[in-house]
Short mmCIF file of C-alpha atoms in Angstrom, two decimals:
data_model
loop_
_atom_site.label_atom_id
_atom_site.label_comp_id
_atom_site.label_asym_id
_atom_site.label_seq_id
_atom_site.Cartn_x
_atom_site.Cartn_y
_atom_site.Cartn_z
CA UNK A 1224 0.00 0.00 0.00
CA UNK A 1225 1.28 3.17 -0.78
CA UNK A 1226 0.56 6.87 0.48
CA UNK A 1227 -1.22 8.08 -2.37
CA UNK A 1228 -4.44 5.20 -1.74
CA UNK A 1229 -7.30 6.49 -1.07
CA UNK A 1230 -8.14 4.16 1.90
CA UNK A 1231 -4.67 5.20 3.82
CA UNK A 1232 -5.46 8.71 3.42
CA UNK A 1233 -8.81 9.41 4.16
CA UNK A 1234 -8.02 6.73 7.37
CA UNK A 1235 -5.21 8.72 8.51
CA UNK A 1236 -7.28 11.89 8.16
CA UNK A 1237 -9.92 11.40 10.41
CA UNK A 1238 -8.09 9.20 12.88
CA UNK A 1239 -5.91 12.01 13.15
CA UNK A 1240 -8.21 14.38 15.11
CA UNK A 1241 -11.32 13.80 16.82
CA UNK A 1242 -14.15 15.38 14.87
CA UNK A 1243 -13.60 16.52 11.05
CA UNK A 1244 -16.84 18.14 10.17
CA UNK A 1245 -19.04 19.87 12.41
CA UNK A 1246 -21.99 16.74 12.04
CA UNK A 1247 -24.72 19.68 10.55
CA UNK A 1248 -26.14 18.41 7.05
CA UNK A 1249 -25.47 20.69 4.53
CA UNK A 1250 -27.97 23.58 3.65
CA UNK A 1251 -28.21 23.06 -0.02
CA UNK A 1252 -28.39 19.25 0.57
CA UNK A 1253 -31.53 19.55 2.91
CA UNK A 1254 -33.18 22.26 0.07
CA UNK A 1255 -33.37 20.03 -1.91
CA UNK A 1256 -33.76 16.55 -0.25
CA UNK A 1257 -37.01 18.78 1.85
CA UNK A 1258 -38.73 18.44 -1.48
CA UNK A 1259 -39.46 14.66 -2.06
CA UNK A 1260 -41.40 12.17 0.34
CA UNK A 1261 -38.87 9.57 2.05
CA UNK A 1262 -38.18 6.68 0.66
CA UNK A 1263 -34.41 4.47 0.41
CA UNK A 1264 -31.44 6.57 0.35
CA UNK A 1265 -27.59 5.60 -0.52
CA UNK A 1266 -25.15 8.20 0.91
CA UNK A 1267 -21.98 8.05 -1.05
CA UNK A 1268 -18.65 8.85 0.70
CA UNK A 1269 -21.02 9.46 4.13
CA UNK A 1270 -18.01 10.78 6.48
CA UNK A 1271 -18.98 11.26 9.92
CA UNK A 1272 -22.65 10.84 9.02
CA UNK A 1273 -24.26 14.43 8.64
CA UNK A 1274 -26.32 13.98 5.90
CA UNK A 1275 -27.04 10.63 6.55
CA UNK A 1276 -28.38 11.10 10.18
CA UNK A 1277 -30.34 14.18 8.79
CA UNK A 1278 -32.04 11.84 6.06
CA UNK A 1279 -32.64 9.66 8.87
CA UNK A 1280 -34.34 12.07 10.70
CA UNK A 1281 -36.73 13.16 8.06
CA UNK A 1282 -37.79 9.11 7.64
CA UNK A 1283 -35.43 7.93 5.19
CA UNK A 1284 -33.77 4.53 5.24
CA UNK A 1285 -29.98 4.80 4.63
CA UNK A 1286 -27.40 2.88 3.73
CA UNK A 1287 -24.49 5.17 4.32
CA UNK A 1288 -21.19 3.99 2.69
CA UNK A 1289 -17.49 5.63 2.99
CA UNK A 1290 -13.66 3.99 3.19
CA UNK A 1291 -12.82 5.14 6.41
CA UNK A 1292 -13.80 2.64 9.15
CA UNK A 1293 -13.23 5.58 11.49
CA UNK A 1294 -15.38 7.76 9.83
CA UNK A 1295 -17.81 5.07 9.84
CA UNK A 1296 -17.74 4.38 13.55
CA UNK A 1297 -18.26 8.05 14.65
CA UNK A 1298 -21.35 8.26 12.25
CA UNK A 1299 -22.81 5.02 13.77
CA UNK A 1300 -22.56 6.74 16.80
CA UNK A 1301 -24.14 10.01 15.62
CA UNK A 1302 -27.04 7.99 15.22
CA UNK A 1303 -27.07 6.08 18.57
CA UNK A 1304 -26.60 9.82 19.88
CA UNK A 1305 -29.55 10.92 17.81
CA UNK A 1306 -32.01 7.77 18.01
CA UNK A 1307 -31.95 6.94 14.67
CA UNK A 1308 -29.97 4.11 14.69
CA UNK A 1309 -32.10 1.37 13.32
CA UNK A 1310 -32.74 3.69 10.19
CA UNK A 1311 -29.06 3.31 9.25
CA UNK A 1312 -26.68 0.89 7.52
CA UNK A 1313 -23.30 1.71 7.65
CA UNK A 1314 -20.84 0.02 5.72
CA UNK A 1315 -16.70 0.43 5.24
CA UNK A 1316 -15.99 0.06 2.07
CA UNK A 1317 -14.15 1.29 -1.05
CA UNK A 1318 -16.71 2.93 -3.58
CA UNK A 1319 -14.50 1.82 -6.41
CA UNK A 1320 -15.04 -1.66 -5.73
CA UNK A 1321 -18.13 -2.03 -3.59
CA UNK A 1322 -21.15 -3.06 -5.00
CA UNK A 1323 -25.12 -3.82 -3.86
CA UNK A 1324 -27.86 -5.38 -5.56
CA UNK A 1325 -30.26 -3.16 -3.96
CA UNK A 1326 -32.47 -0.25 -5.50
CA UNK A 1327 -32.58 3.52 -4.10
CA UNK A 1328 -35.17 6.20 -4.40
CA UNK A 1329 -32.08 8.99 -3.48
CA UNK A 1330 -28.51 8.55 -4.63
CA UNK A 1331 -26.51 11.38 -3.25
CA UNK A 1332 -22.91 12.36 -3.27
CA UNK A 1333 -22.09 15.43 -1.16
CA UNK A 1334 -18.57 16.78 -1.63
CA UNK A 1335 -17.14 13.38 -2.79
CA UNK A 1336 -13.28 14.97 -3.85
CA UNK A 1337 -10.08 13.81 -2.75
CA UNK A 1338 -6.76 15.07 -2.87
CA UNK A 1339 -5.65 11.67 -3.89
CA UNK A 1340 -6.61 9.74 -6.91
CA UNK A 1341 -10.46 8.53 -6.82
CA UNK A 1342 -12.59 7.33 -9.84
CA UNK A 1343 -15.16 9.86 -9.20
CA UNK A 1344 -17.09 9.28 -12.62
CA UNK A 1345 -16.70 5.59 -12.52
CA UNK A 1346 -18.22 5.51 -8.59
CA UNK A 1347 -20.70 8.42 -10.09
CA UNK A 1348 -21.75 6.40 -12.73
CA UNK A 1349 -22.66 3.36 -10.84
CA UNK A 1350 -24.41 4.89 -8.60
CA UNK A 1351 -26.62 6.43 -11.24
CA UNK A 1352 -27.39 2.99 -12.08
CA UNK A 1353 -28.80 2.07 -8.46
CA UNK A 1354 -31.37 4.96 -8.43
CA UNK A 1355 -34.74 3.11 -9.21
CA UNK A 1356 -36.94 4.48 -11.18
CA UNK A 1357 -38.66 7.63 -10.35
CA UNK A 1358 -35.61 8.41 -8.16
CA UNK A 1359 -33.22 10.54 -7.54
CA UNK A 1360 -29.14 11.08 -7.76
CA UNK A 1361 -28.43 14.32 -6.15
CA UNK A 1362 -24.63 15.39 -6.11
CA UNK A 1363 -23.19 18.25 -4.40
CA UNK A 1364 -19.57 19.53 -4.89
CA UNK A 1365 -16.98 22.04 -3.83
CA UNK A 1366 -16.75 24.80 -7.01
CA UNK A 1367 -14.37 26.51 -5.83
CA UNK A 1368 -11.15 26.80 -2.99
CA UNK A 1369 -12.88 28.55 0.18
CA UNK A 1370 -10.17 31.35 1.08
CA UNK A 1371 -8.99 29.01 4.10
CA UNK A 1372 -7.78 26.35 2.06
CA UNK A 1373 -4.42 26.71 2.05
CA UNK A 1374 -5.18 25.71 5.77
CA UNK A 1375 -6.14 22.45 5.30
CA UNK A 1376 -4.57 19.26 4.93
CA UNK A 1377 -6.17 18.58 1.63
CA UNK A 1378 -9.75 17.79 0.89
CA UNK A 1379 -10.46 18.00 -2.56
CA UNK A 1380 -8.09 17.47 -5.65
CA UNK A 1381 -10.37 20.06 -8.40
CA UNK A 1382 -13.04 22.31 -8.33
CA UNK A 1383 -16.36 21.06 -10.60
CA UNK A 1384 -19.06 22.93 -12.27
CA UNK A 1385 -22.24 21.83 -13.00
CA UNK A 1386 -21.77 20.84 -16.56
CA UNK A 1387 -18.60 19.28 -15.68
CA UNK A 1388 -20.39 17.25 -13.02
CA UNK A 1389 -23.07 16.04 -15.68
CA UNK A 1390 -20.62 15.24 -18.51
CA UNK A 1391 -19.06 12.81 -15.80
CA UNK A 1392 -22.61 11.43 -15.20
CA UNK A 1393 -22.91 10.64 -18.63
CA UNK A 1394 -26.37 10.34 -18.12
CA UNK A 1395 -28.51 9.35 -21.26
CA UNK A 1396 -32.44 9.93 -22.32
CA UNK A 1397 -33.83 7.77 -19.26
CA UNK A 1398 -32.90 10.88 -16.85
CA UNK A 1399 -34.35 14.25 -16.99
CA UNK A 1400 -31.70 16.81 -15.43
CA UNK A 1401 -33.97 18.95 -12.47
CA UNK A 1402 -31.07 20.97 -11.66
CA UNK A 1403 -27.31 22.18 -12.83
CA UNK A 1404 -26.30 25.03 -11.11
CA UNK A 1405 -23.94 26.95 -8.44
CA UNK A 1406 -25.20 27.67 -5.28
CA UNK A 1407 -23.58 29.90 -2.49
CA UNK A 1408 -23.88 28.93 1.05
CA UNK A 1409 -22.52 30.88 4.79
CA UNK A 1410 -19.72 28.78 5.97
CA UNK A 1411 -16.83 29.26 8.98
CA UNK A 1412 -13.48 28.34 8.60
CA UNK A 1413 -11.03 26.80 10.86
CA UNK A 1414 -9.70 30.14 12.59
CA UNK A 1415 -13.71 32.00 12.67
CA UNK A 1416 -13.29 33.50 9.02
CA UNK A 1417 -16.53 33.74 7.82
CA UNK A 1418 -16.75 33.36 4.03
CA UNK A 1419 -19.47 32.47 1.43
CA UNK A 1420 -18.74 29.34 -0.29
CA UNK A 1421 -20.21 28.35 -4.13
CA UNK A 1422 -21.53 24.97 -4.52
CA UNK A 1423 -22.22 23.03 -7.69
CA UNK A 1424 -25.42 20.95 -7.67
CA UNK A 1425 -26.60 18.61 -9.75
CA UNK A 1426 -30.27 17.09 -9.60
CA UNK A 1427 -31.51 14.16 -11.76
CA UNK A 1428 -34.81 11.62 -12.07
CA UNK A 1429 -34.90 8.26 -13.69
CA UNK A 1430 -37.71 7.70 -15.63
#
C-alpha cells in the first residue's frame, strides 16, 4: 500500500483528530432533499454521518457507505446519539469496488473529492445505475477553494461545475436533469473566518 491510496489517506485523516466536520447536514443538501417524500437513500462517501443522520431524521432509510472505518464508527454513533440508529446501515468500504444489488429512491454524493486519486465518474456512474426508477441522484460539490484552504490538509483534488459534473454522469435519455447550477452557502473556517462558499449541484430523475 502506498501513500497516495485512497483508503490510507482518508483513514489517517480522520483518525488524526477527533471530529472533522461539524456533524450539521449541509444547507443546499436539505433544500433540496425537503422536497421529495422519504423513501431508500444511498449516501456516497457518508463521512462522519451528517447527511445521513439528517435523512434519517426526516424518515429515510440509509445505507451510508465511505472507506474510512473511522469515519464510519463516529457516524454510527451520531445515530445512537440521535435515536436513529435502526434507520441506518453503515458500511466500510471502497466505492470503487463495492457493490449492492439493492435499489434507491435517493442517490446522493455530497462533496465526494479527494486530494488523492479517486474514480469519481466511474463511482458516479454506478451509482446512477442504483437509483430506481422515479428516483433521484443528487450530487453536491466544492466549485471553488474557500479562502482558508491553504489551511487544510487537503480535501479536494479540483473544483467542478455543473456541466462538468453532468458530462461525468454521462447520463442518457432515461434521466431528466432537475437541476445544474452553483449555489452559495454561509460557511466558517477553521480560525472564525466567515466566508461564502459556491456549490455546484446537480439534480436528476430516472424515468
Amino acid at each position: 500500500m502506498t501513500a497516495t491510496e485512497p483508503s490510507e489517506f482518508w483513514e489517517a485523516r480522520y483518525a488524526g483528530q477527533p471530529q472533522v466536520w461539524s456533524g450539521r447536514v449541509n444547507r443546499v443538501f436539505a433544500e433540496v432533499v425537503g422536497q421529495f417524500a422519504p423513501g431508500r437513500a444511498l449516501d456516497l462517501g457518508c463521512g462522519e454521518g451528517g447527511d445521513a443522520v439528517w435523512l434519517a431524521e426526516h424518515g429515510w432509510t440509509v445505507t451510508a457507505v465511505d472507506i474510512s472505518a473511522t469515519a464510519v464508527e463516529r457516524g454510527r454513533g451520531a445515530a445512537v446519539e440521535r435515536g436513529v440508529a435502526d434507520r441506518i446501515e453503515w458500511v466500510a468500504a471502497d466505492l470503487g469496488s463495492w457493490r449492492t444489488d439493492a435499489r434507491f429512491d435517493l442517490v446522493t454524493a455530497s462533496f465526494l473529492q479527494s486530494p488523492v486519486s479517486l474514480p469519481r465518474g466511474q463511482i458516479l456512474r454506478a451509482a446512477a445505475e442504483l437509483v430506481a426508477p422515479g428516483g433521484h441522484i443528487l450530487i453536491v460539490a466544492h466549485a471553488a477553494p474557500p479562502p482558508w484552504a491553504s489551511q487544510l490538509h487537503g480535501h479536494h483534488r479540483e473544483f467542478l461545475t455543473a456541466a462538468e459534473q453532468l458530462a461525468e454522469l454521462g447520463l442518457d435519455d432515461t434521466w431528466r436533469v432537475e437541476l445544474a447550477e452553483t449555489r452559495s452557502r454561509q460557511a466558517t473556517g477553521p480560525d472564525g473566518v466567515e466566508a461564502t462558499l459556491d456549490d455546484s449541484v446537480v439534480l436528476a430523475t430516472r424515468s
